CSV table of C-alpha atoms and ligand atoms in Angstrom, one decimal:
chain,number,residue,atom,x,y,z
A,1,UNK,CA,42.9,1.8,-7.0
A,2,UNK,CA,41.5,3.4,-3.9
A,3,UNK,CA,40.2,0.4,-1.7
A,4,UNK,CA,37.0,2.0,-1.4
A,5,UNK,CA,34.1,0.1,-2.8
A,6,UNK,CA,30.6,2.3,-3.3
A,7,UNK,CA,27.9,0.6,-2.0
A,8,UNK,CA,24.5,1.5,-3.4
A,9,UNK,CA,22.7,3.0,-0.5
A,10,UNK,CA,18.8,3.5,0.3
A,11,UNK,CA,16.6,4.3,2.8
A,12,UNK,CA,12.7,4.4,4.3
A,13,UNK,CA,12.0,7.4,5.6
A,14,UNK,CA,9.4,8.4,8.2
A,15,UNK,CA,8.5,9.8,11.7
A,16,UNK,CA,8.3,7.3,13.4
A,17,UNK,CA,10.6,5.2,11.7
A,18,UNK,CA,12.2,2.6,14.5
A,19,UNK,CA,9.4,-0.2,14.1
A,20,UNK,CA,9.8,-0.2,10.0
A,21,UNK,CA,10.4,-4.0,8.8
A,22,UNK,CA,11.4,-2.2,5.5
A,23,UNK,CA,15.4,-2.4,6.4
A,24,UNK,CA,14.7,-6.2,6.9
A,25,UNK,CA,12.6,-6.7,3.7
A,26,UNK,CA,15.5,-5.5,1.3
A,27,UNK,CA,18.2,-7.1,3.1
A,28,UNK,CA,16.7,-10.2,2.1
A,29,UNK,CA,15.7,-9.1,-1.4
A,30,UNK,CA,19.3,-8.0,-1.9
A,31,UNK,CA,20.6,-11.0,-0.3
A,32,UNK,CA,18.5,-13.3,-2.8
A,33,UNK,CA,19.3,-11.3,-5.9
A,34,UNK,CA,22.6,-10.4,-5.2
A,35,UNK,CA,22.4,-6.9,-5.0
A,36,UNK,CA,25.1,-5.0,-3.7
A,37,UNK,CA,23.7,-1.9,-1.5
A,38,UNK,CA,22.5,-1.0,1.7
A,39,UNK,CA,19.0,0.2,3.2
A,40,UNK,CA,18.9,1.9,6.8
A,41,UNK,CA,16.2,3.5,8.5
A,42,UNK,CA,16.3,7.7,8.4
A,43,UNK,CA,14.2,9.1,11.0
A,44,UNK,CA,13.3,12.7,9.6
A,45,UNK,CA,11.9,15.6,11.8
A,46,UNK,CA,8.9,16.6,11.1
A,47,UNK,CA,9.2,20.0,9.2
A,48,UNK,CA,12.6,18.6,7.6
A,49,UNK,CA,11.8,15.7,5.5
A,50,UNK,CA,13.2,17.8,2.0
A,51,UNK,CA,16.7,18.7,3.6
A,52,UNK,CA,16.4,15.4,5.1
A,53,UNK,CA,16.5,13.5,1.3
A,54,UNK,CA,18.2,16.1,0.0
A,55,UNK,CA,21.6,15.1,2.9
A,56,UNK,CA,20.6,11.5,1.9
A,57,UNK,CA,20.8,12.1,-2.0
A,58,UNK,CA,24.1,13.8,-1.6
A,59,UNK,CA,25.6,11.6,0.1
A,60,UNK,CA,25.5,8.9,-2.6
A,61,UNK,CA,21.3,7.9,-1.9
A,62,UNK,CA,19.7,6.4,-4.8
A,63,UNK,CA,16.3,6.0,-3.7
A,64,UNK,CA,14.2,5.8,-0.8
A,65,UNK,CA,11.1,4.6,0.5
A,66,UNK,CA,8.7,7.2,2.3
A,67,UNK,CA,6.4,6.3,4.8
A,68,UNK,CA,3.7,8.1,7.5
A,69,UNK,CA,3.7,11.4,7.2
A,70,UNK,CA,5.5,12.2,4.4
A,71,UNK,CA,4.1,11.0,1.3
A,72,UNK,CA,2.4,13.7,0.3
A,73,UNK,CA,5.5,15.7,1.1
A,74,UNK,CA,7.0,13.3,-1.3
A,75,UNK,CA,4.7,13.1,-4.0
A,76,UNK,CA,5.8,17.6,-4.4
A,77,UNK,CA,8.7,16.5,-3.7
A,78,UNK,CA,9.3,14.5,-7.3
A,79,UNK,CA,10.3,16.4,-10.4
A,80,UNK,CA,8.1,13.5,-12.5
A,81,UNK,CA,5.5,10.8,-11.3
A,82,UNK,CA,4.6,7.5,-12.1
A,83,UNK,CA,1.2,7.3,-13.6
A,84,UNK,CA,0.0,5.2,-10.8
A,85,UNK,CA,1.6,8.0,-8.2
A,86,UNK,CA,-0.2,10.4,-9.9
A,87,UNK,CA,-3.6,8.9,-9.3
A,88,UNK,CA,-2.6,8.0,-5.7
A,89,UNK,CA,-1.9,11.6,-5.0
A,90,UNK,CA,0.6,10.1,-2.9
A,91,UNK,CA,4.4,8.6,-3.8
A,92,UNK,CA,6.0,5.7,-1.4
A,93,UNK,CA,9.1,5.2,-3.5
A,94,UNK,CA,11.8,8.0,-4.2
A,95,UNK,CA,14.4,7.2,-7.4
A,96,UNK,CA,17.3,9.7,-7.7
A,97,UNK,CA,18.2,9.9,-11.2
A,98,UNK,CA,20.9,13.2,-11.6
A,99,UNK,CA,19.2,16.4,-10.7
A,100,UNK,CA,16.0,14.2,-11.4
A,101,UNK,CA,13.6,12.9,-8.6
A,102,UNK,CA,11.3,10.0,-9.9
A,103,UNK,CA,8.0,9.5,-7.5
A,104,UNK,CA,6.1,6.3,-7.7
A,105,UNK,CA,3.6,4.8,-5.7
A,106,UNK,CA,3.9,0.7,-5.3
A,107,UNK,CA,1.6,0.6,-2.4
A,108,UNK,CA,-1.7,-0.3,-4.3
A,109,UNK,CA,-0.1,-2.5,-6.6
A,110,UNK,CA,1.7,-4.2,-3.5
A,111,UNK,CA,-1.9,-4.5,-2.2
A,112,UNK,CA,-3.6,-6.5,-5.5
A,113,UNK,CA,-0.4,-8.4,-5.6
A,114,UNK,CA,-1.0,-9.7,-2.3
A,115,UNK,CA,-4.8,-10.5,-2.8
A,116,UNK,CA,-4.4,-11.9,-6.2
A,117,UNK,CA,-1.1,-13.7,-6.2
A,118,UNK,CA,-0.8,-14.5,-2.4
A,119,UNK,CA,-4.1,-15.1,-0.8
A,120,UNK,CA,-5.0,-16.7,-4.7
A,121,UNK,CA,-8.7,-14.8,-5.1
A,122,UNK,CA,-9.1,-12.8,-8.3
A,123,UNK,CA,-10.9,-9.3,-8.0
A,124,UNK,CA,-12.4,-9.7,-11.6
A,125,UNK,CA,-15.9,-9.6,-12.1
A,126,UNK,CA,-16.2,-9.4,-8.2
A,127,UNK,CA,-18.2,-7.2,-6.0
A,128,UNK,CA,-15.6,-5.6,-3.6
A,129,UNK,CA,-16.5,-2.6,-0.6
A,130,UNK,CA,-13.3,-0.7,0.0
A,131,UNK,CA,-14.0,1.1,3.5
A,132,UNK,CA,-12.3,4.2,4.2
A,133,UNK,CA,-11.6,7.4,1.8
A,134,UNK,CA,-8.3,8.8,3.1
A,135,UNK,CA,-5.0,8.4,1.4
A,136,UNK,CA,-4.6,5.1,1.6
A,137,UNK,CA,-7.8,4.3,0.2
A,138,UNK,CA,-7.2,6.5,-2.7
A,139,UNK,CA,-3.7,5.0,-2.9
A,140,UNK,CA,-5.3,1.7,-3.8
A,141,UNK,CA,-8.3,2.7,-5.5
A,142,UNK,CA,-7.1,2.7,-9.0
A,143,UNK,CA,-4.9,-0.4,-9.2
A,144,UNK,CA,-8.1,-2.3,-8.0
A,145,UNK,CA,-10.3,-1.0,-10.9
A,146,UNK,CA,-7.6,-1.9,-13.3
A,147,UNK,CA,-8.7,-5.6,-12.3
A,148,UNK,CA,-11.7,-5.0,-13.7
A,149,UNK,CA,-14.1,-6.1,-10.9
A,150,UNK,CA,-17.9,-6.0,-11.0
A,151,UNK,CA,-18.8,-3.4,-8.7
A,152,UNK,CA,-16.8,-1.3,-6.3
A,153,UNK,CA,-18.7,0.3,-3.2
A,154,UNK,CA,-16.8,3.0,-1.5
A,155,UNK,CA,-18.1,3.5,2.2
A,156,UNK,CA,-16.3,5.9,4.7
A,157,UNK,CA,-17.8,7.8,7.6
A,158,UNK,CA,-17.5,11.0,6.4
A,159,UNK,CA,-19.6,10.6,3.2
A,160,UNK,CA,-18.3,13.8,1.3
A,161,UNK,CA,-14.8,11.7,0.9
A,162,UNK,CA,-16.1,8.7,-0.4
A,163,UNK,CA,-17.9,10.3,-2.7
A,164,UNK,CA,-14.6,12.2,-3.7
A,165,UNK,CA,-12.8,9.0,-4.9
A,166,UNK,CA,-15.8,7.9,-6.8
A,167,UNK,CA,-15.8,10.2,-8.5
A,168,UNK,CA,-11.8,9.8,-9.3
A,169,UNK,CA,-12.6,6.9,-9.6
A,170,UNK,CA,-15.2,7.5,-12.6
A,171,UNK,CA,-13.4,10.0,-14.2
A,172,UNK,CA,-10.3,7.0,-14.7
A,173,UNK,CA,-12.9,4.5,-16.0
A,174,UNK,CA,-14.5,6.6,-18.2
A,175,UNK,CA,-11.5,6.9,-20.1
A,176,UNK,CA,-11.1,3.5,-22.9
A,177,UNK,CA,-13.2,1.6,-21.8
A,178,UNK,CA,-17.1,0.8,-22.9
A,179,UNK,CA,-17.6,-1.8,-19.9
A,180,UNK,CA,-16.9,0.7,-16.9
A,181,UNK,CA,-16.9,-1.3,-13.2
A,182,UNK,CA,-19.7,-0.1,-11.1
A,183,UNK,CA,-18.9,2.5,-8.2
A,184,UNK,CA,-20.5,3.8,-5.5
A,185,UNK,CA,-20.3,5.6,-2.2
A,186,UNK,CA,-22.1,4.7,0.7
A,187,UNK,CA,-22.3,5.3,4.4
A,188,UNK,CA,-22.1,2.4,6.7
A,189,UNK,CA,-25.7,1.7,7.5
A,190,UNK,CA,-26.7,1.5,3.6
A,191,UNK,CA,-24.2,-1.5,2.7
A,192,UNK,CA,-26.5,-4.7,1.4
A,193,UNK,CA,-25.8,-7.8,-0.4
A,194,UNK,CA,-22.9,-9.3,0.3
A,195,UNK,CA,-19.3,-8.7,-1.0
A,196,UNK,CA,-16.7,-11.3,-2.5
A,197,UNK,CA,-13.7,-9.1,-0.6
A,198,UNK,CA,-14.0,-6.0,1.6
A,199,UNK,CA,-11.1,-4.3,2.0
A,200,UNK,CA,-10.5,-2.0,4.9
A,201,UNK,CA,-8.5,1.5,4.1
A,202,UNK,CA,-9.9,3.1,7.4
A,203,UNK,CA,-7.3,4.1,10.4
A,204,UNK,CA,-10.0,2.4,12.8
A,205,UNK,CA,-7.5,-0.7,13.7
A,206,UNK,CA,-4.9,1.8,15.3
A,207,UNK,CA,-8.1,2.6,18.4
A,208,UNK,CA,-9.2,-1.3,18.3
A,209,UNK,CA,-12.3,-0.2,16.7
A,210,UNK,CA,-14.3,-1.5,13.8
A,211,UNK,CA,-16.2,0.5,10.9
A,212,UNK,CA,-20.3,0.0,11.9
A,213,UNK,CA,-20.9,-2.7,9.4
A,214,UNK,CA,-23.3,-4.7,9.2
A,215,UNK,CA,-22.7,-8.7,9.6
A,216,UNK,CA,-24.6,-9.8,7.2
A,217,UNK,CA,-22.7,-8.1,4.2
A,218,UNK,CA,-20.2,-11.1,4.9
A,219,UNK,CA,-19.9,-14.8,3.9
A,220,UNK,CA,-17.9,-18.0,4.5
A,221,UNK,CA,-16.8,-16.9,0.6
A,222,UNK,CA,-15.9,-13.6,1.4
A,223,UNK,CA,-12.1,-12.3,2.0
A,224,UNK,CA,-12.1,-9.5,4.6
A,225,UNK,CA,-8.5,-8.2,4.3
A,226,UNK,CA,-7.1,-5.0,6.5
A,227,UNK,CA,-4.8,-3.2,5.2
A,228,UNK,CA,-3.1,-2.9,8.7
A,229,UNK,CA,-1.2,-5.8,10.7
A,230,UNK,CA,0.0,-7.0,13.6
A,231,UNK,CA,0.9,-9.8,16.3
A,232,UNK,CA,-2.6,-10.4,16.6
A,233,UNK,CA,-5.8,-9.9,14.2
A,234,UNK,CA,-7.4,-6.4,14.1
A,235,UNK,CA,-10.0,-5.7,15.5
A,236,UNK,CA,-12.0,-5.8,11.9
A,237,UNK,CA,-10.3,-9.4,11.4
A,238,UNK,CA,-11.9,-10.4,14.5
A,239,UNK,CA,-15.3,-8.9,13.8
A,240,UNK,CA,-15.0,-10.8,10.1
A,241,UNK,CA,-13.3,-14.1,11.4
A,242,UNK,CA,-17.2,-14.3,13.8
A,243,UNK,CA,-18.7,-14.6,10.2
A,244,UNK,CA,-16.1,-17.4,9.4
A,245,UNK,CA,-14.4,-15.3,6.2
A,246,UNK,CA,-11.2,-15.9,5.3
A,247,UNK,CA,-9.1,-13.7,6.8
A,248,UNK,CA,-5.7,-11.8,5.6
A,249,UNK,CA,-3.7,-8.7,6.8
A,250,UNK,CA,-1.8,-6.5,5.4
A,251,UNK,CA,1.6,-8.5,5.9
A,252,UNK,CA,1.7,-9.5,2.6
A,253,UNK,CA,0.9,-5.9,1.1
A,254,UNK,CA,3.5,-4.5,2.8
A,255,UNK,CA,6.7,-6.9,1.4
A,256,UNK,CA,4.9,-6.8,-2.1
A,257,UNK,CA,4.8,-3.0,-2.5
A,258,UNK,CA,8.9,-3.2,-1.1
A,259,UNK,CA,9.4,-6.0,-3.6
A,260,UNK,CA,8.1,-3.3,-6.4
A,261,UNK,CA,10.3,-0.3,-4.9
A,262,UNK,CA,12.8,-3.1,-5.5
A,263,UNK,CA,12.2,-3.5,-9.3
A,264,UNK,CA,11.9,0.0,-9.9
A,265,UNK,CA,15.5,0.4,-8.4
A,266,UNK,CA,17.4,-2.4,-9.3
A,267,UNK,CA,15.9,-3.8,-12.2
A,268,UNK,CA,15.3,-7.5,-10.7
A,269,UNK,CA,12.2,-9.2,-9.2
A,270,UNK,CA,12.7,-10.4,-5.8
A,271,UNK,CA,10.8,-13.4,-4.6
A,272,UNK,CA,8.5,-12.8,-1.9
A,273,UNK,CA,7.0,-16.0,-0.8
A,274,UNK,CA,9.9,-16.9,1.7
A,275,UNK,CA,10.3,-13.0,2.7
A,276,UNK,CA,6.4,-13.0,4.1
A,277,UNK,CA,6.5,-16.1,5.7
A,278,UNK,CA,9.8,-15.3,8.0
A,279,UNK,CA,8.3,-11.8,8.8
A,280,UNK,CA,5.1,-13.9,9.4
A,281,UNK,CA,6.8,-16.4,11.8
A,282,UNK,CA,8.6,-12.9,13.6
A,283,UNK,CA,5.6,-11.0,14.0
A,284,UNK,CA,4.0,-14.0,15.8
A,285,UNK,CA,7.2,-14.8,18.5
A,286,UNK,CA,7.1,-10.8,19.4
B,1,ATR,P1,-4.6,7.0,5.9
B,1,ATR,O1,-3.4,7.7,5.3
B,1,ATR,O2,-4.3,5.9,6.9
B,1,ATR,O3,-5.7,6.7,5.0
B,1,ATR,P2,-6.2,9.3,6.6
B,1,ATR,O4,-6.0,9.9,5.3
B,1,ATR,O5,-6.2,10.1,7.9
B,1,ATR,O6,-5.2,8.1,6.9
B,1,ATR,O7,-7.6,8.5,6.6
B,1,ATR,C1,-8.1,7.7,7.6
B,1,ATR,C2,-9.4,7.0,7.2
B,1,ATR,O8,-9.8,6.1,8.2
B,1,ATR,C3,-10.5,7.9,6.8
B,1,ATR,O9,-11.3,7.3,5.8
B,1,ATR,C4,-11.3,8.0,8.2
B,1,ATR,O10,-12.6,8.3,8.0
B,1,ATR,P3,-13.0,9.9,7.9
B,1,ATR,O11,-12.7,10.3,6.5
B,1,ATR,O12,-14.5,10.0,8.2
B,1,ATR,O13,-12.2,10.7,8.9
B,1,ATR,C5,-11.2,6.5,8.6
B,1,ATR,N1,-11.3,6.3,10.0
B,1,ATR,C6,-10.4,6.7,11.0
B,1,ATR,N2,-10.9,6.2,12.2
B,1,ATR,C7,-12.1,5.6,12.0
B,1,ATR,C8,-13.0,4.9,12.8
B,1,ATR,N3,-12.8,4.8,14.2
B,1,ATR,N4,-14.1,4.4,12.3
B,1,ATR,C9,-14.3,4.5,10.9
B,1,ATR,N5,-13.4,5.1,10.1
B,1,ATR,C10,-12.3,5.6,10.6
């Protein structure tokens, strides 16, 4: 006998990397399931993110999270994909199996997880806008048809875009099934009616700004969730919160898409409820 014990060992990578909560989320899954392994933070330069998991894998890594800006990097980066990765274009959760590299992508199922399990509102049969067409909105966009809403509306400020995941997002309901979900692009200034729950996929939150929405396409009923967070509301919370909907960021999103990295890994289902709440009371004594 050695001594030496292995420790499972994985990692989030990204650049930035030092304000990730991901290191803290798994320490407490592992804590609560018993898991025996680590997770640090890698901070990877930008043009070495491959030699940068490569080092990590052969030095005993199992798996990895990938954050901004490497997920695309990542996504080539897999010898096989997830179906749901696949759709994404994108992959957010690395699994080193031998020579083998498996690429999923837990980010959009992290996001219905949140709305549906968390916040308790059901996206069936609902009439949802999902704002913004960049990679996060197309990392989501399939795991909210496959709840089977009423009507999706897609609305980014560069129309081309939106009109790029409709059709994606066609072309996946098309296939099997005979009721397909309604979806639509739109720009800003053509939304009417009002929506059950708006999602918002846009980058605006980072510059304090807000998509050019109209008021009225919120209720009392409606959920306005952003996909960002923070110490205090966005500024699209805040713009929502004047219309009195109920309100939720993308706290929640974040530990359920780590809780699915989790399952994919080690095979057990953390609870989250606890998790969020701590990281919840945190964010709010920064
Ligand atoms: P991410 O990975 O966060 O989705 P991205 O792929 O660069 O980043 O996409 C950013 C999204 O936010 C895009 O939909 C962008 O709109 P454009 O496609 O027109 O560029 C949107 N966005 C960024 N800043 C915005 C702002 N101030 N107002 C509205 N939309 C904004």
């Amino acid at each position: 006998m050695s001594g030496v014990v292995n420790i499972d060992q994985y990692c989030v990578i990204g650049n930035p990397i030092a304000h990730s909560k991901s290191p803290a989320i798994h320490a407490r899954f592992a804590a609560q399931t018993a898991q025996h392994m680590t997770y640090q933070r890698l901070l990877a330069p930008l043009d070495g993110f491959v030699e940068s998991v490569t080092t990590f894998r052969d030095a005993g890594g199992m798996g990895a999270n990938v954050t901004v800006p490497f997920k695309l990097e990542a996504y080539a980066l897999a010898t096989h994909l997830t179906a749901r990765a696949q759709a994404a274009g994108a992959v957010n959760t690395l699994k080193f199996e031998g020579e083998q590299i498996l690429g999923d992508n837990t980010d959009g199922i992290g996001l219905v997880a949140d709305i549906v399990r968390n916040a308790g509102v059901a996206l069936r049969d609902k009439r949802i806008l999902l704002m913004g067409a960049g990679g996060a909105a197309r990392g989501v966009l399939l795991p909210i048809l496959a709840e089977r809403p009423r009507e999706l509306v897609i609305a980014n400020r560069t129309l081309s875009k939106a009109e790029q995941l409709v059709e994606l997002a066609r072309n996946h309901c098309a296939i099997g099934s005979d009721d397909p979900v309604l979806v639509s692009a739109a720009e800003w200034t053509q939304l009417d009616g009002q929506f059950d729950i708006i999602i918002n996929a846009t980058s605006a939150s980072l510059s304090d700004d807000v998509p050019p929405v109209s008021a009225s396409i919120l209720s009392a009923s409606t959920l306005a969730y952003d996909m960002m967070y923070g110490a205090t509301p966005t500024a699209f919370l805040r713009f929502a919160g004047t219309a009195g909907a109920q309100l939720r960021d993308g706290l929640g999103m974040l530990v359920e898409q780590a809780a699915e990295a989790f399952y994919l890994w080690r095979g057990v289902r953390p609870e989250t409820t606890a998790v969020l709440a701590e990281l919840r009371q945190s964010l709010e004594a920064q």
